[in-house]
Coordinates of C-alpha atoms and ligand atoms in Angstrom, one line a residue:
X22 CA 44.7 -116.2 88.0
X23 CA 42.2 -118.8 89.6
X24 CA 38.9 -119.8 87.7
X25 CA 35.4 -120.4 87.8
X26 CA 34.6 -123.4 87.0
X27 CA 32.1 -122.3 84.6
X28 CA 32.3 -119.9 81.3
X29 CA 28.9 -118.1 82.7
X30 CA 27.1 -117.7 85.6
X31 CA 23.4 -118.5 84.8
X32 CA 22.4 -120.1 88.4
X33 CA 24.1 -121.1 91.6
X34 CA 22.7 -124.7 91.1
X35 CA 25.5 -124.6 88.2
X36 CA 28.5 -123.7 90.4
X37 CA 30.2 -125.3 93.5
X38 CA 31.0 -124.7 96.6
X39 CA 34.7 -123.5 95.7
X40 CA 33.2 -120.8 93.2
X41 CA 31.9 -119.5 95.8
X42 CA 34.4 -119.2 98.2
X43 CA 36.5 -118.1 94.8
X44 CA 34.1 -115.6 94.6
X45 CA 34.3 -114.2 98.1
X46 CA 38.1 -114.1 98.4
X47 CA 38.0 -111.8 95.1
X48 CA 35.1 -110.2 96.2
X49 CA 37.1 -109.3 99.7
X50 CA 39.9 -107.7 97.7
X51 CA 37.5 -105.7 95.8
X52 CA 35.3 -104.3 98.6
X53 CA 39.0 -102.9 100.0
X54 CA 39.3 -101.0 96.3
X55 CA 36.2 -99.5 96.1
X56 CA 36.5 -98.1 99.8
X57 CA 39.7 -96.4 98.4
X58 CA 40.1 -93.1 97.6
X59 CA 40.7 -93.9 94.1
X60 CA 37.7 -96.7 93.6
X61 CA 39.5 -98.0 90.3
X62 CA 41.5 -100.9 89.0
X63 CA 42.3 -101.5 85.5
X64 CA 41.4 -105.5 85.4
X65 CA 39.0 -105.1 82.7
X66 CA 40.5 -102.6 80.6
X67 CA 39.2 -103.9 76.6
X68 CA 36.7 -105.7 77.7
X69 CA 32.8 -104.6 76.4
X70 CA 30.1 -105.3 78.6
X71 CA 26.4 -105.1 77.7
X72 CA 23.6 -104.9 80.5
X73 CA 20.7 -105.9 78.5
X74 CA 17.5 -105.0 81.0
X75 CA 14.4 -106.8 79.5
X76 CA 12.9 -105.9 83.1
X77 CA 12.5 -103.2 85.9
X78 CA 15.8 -103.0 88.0
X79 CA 17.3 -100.2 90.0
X80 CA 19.9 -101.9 92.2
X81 CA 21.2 -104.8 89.9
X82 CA 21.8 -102.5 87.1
X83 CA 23.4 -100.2 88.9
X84 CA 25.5 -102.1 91.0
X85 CA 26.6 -104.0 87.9
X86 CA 27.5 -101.0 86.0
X87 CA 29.8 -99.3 88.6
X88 CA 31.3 -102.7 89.1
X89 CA 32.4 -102.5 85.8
X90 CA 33.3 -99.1 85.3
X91 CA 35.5 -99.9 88.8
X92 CA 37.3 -102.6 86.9
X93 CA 37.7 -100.2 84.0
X94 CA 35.4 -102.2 81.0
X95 CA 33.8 -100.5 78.9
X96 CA 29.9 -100.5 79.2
X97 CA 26.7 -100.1 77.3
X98 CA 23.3 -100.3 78.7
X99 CA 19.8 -101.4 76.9
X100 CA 16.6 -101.0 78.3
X101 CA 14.1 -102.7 76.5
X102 CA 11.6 -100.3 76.7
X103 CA 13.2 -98.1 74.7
X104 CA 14.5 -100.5 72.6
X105 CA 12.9 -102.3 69.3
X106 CA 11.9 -105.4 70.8
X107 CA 9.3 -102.6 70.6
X108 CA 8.8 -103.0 67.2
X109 CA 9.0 -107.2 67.7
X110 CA 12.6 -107.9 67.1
X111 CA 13.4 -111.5 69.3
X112 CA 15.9 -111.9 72.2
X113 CA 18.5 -114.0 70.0
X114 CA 18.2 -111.2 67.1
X115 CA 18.7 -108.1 69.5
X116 CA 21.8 -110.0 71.5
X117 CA 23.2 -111.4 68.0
X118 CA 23.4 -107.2 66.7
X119 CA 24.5 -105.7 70.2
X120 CA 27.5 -108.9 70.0
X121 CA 28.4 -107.6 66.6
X122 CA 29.6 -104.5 68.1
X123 CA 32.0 -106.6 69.6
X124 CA 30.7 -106.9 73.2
X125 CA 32.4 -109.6 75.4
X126 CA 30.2 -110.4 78.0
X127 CA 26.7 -110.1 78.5
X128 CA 24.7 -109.4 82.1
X129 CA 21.2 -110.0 81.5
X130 CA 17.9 -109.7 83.2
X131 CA 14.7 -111.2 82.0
X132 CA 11.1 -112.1 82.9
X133 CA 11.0 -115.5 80.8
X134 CA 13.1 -117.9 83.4
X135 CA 16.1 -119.9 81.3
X136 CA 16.6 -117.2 78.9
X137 CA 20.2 -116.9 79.7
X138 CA 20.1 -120.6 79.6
X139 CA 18.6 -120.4 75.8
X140 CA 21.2 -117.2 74.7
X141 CA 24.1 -119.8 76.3
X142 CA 23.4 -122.1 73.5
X143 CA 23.4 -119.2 70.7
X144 CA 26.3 -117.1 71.4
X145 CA 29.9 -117.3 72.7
X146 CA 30.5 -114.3 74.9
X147 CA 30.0 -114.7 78.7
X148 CA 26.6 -114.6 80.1
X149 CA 25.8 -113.8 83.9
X150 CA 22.2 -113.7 84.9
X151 CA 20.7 -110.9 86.3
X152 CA 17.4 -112.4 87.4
X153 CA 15.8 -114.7 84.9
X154 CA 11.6 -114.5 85.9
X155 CA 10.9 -116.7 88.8
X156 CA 13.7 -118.7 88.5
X157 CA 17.3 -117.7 89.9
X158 CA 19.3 -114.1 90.7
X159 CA 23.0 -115.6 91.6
X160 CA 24.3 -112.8 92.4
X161 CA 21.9 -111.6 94.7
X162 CA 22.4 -114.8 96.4
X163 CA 25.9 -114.7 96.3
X164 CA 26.0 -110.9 98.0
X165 CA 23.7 -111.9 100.5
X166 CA 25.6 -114.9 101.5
X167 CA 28.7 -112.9 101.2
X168 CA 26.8 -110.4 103.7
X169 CA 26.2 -113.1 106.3
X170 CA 29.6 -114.3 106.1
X171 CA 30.9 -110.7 106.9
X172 CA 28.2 -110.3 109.6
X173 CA 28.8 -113.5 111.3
X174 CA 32.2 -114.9 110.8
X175 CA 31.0 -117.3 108.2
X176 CA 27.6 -119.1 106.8
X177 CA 28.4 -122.7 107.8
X178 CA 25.9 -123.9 110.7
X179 CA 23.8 -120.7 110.9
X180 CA 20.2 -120.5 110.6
X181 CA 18.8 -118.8 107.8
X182 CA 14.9 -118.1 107.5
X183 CA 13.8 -117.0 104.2
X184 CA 10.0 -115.3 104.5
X185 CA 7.5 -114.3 102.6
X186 CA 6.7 -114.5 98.4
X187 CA 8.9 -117.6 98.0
X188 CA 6.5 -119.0 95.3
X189 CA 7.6 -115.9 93.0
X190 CA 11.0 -115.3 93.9
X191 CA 14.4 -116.1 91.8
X192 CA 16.2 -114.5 95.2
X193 CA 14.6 -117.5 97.4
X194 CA 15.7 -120.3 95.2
X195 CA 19.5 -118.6 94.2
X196 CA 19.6 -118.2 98.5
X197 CA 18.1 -122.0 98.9
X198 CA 21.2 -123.3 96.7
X199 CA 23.8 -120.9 97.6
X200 CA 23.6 -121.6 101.3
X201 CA 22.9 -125.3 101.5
X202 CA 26.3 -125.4 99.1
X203 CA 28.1 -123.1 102.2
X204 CA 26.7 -125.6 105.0
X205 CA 23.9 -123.3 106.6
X206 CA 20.4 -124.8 107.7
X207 CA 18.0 -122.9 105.7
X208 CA 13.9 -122.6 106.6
X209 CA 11.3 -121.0 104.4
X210 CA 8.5 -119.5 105.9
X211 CA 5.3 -117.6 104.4
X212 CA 1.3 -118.5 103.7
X213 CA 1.1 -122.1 102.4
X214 CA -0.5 -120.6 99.2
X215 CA 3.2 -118.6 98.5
X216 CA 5.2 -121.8 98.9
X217 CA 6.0 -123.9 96.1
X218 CA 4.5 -127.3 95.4
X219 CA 8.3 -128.7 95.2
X220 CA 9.9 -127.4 98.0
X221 CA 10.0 -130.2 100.7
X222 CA 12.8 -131.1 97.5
X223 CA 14.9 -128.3 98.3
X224 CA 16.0 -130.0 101.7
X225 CA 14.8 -126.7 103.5
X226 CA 12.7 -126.4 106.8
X227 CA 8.9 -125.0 105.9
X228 CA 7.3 -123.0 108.8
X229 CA 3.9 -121.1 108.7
X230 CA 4.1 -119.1 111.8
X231 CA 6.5 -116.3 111.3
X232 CA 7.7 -115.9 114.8
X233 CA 8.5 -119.5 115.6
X234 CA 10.7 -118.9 112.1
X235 CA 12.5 -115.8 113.4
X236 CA 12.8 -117.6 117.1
X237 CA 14.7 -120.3 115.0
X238 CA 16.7 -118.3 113.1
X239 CA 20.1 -116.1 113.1
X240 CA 19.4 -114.6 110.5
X241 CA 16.1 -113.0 108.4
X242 CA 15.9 -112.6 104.7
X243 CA 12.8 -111.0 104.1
X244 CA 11.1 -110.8 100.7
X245 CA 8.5 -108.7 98.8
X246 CA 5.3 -109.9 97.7
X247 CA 5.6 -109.8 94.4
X248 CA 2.1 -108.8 92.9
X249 CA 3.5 -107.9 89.5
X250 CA 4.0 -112.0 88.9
X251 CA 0.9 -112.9 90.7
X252 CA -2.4 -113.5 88.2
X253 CA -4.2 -114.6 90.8
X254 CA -4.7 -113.8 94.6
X255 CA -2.7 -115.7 96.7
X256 CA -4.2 -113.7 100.1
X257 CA -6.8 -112.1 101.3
X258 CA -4.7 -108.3 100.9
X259 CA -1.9 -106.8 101.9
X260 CA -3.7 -105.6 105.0
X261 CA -3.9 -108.7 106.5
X262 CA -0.2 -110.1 104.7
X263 CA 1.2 -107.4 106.8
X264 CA -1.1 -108.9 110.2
X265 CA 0.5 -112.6 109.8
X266 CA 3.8 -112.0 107.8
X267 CA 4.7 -108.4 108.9
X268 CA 8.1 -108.0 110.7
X269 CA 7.9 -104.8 112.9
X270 CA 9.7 -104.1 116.1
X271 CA 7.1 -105.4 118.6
X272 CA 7.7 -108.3 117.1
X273 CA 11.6 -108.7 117.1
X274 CA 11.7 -107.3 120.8
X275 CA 9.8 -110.3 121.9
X276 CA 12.7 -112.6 120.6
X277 CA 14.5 -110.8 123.1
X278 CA 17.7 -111.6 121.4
X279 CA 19.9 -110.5 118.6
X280 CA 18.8 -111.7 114.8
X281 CA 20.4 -110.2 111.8
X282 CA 17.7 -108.5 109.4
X283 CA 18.1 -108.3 105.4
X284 CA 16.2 -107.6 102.4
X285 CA 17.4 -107.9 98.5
X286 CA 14.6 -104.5 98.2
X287 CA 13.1 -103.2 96.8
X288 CA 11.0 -102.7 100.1
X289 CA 7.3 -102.7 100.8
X290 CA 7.4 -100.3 103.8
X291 CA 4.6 -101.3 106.6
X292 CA 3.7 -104.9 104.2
X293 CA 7.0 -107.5 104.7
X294 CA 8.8 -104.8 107.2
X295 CA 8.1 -102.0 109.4
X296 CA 10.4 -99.2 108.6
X297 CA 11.9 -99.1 112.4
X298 CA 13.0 -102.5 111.3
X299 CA 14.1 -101.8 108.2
X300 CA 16.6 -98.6 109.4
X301 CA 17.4 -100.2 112.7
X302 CA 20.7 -102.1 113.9
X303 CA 19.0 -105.3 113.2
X304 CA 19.4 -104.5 109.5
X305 CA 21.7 -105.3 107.2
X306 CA 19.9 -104.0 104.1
X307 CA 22.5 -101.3 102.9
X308 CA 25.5 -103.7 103.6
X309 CA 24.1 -106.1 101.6
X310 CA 23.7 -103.5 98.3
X311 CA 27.5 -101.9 99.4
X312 CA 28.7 -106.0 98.7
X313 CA 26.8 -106.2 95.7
X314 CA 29.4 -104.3 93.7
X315 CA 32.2 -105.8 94.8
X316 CA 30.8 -109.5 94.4
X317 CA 29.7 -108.7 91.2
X318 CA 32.9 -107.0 90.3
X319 CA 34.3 -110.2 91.4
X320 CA 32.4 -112.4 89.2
X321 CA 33.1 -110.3 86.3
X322 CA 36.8 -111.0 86.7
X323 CA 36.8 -114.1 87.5
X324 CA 34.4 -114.9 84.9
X325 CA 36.9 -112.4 82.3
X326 CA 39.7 -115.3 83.4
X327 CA 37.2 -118.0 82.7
X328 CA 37.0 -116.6 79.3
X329 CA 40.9 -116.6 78.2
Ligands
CP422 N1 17.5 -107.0 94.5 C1 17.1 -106.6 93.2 O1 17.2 -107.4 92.3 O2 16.7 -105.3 93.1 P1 16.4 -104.7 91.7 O3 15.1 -105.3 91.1 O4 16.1 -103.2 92.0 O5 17.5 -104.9 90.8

């Protein structure tokens, strides 16, 4: 079986252009499984996997738990919540005691960014991050680039215009990596006060006006504003985020040509996108979360192989 060059998958800055396309030639096989009747291989039979959730998440966890229960592991979930980091136990303490129920991998989500970087040093079972704060969501990256590949033939060469909360968002700078690694030309777009001091560093295109963004591009990847991280205002309010950033159909019809919509969600509805964007043929949002489980399945097994 081929291997990832890495034991765990913390960021896309950490892997190579090869683990990706490793990644999408398993993640092609997979996507043909789960469209089967019979959705289920037994890849990952013995294998424990933990989704520790220290955050709010409905398609990650999801996706990551049918991925595994498609490649037959066995799965526990934790929410913090409900959980007693409540009562102040720490990260290493609460991963230490679920590992000691012998759990061999680990998918993680967090709001501190590098604290599947931190748990890497402290423990030996696999780690993949599930979105670490503001800092990187690999496999979101890695579907959505998957996505564009299946969409249009491959990612090399095509424009790709991120827009909106890139300040705040792990999904931007997993996307920024991921594509410059598979050759695309990559622009970020959004108010100069949701753009990151660093990014002329990034070796991306910056653009303020939204539609000279989407008459460059091929394809969209529009992103929430993410209030929840902002403790301060960034705009004037969503009212008038949704004037200058908004994609709605007026706008697209005066491309007058084809671009390719997506979305890692959740959605504002009528702020980032108008819903007859959202649900139209422009969009790719529902492909993207369909891919999600069989990239992530993919890594999973891949990352299983690193492991032996
Ligand atoms: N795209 C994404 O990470 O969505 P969730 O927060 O619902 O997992």
């Amino acid at each position: 079986m081929s291997k990832l060059s890495q034991k765990h998958l913390l960021g896309i800055k950490d892997i190579t252009e090869k683990d990706i396309n490793l990644i999408f030639e398993t993640a092609e096989n997979f996507k043909e499984v789960i469209n089967r009747p019979i959705k289920k291989v037994p890849s990952l039979r013995d294998i424990t996997i933990a989704n520790i959730f220290f955050e709010n998440s409905t398609r990650t966890r999801l996706s990551f738990e049918l991925a595994e229960k498609r490649l037959s592991a066995d799965v526990v979930n934790f929410s913090a919540s409900t959980s007693s980091v409540k009562k102040g136990e720490t990260l290493l303490d609460t991963v230490n005691n679920i590992l000691a129920m012998k759990v061999d991998m680990v998918v993680m989500r967090h709001s501190s960014p590098g604290a599947p970087h931190f748990l890497s040093r402290h423990i030996s079972a696999n780690i993949i991050n599930a979105g670490d704060g503001t800092h990187e969501h690999p496999t979101q990256a890695l579907l959505d680039a998957f996505s564009i590949r299946e969409k249009l033939g491959g990612v090399g060469g095509k424009k790709v215009a991120i827009i909106g909360d890139i300040l705040h968002s792990r999904v931007a700078l997993s996307n920024i990596f991921a594509l410059k690694k598979l050759g695309a030309e990559v622009m970020v777009c959004g108010p100069p006060t949701l753009l990151p001091k660093y990014i002329n560093e990034l070796g991306v295109k910056v653009e303020l006006d939204v539609k000279k963004a989407l008459q460059w591009c091929d394809v969209a990847n529009v992103l929430r504003i993410q209030l929840e991280r902002q403790q301060i205002r960034y705009f004037p309010s969503l009212r008038e985020y949704s004037l200058y950033y908004g994609i709605n159909k007026r706008l697209l019809d005066s491309l007058h040509r084809q671009i390719v919509i997506m979305h890692p969600g959740p959605i504002n509805r009528g702020v980032e996108l108008s819903s007859d964007v959202a649900d139209s043929d422009h969009s790719i949002i529902l492909d993207q979360v369909e891919n999600g489980v069989a990239v992530r399945m993919a890594v999973l097994y891949l990352l299983a192989g690193a492991a032996g």
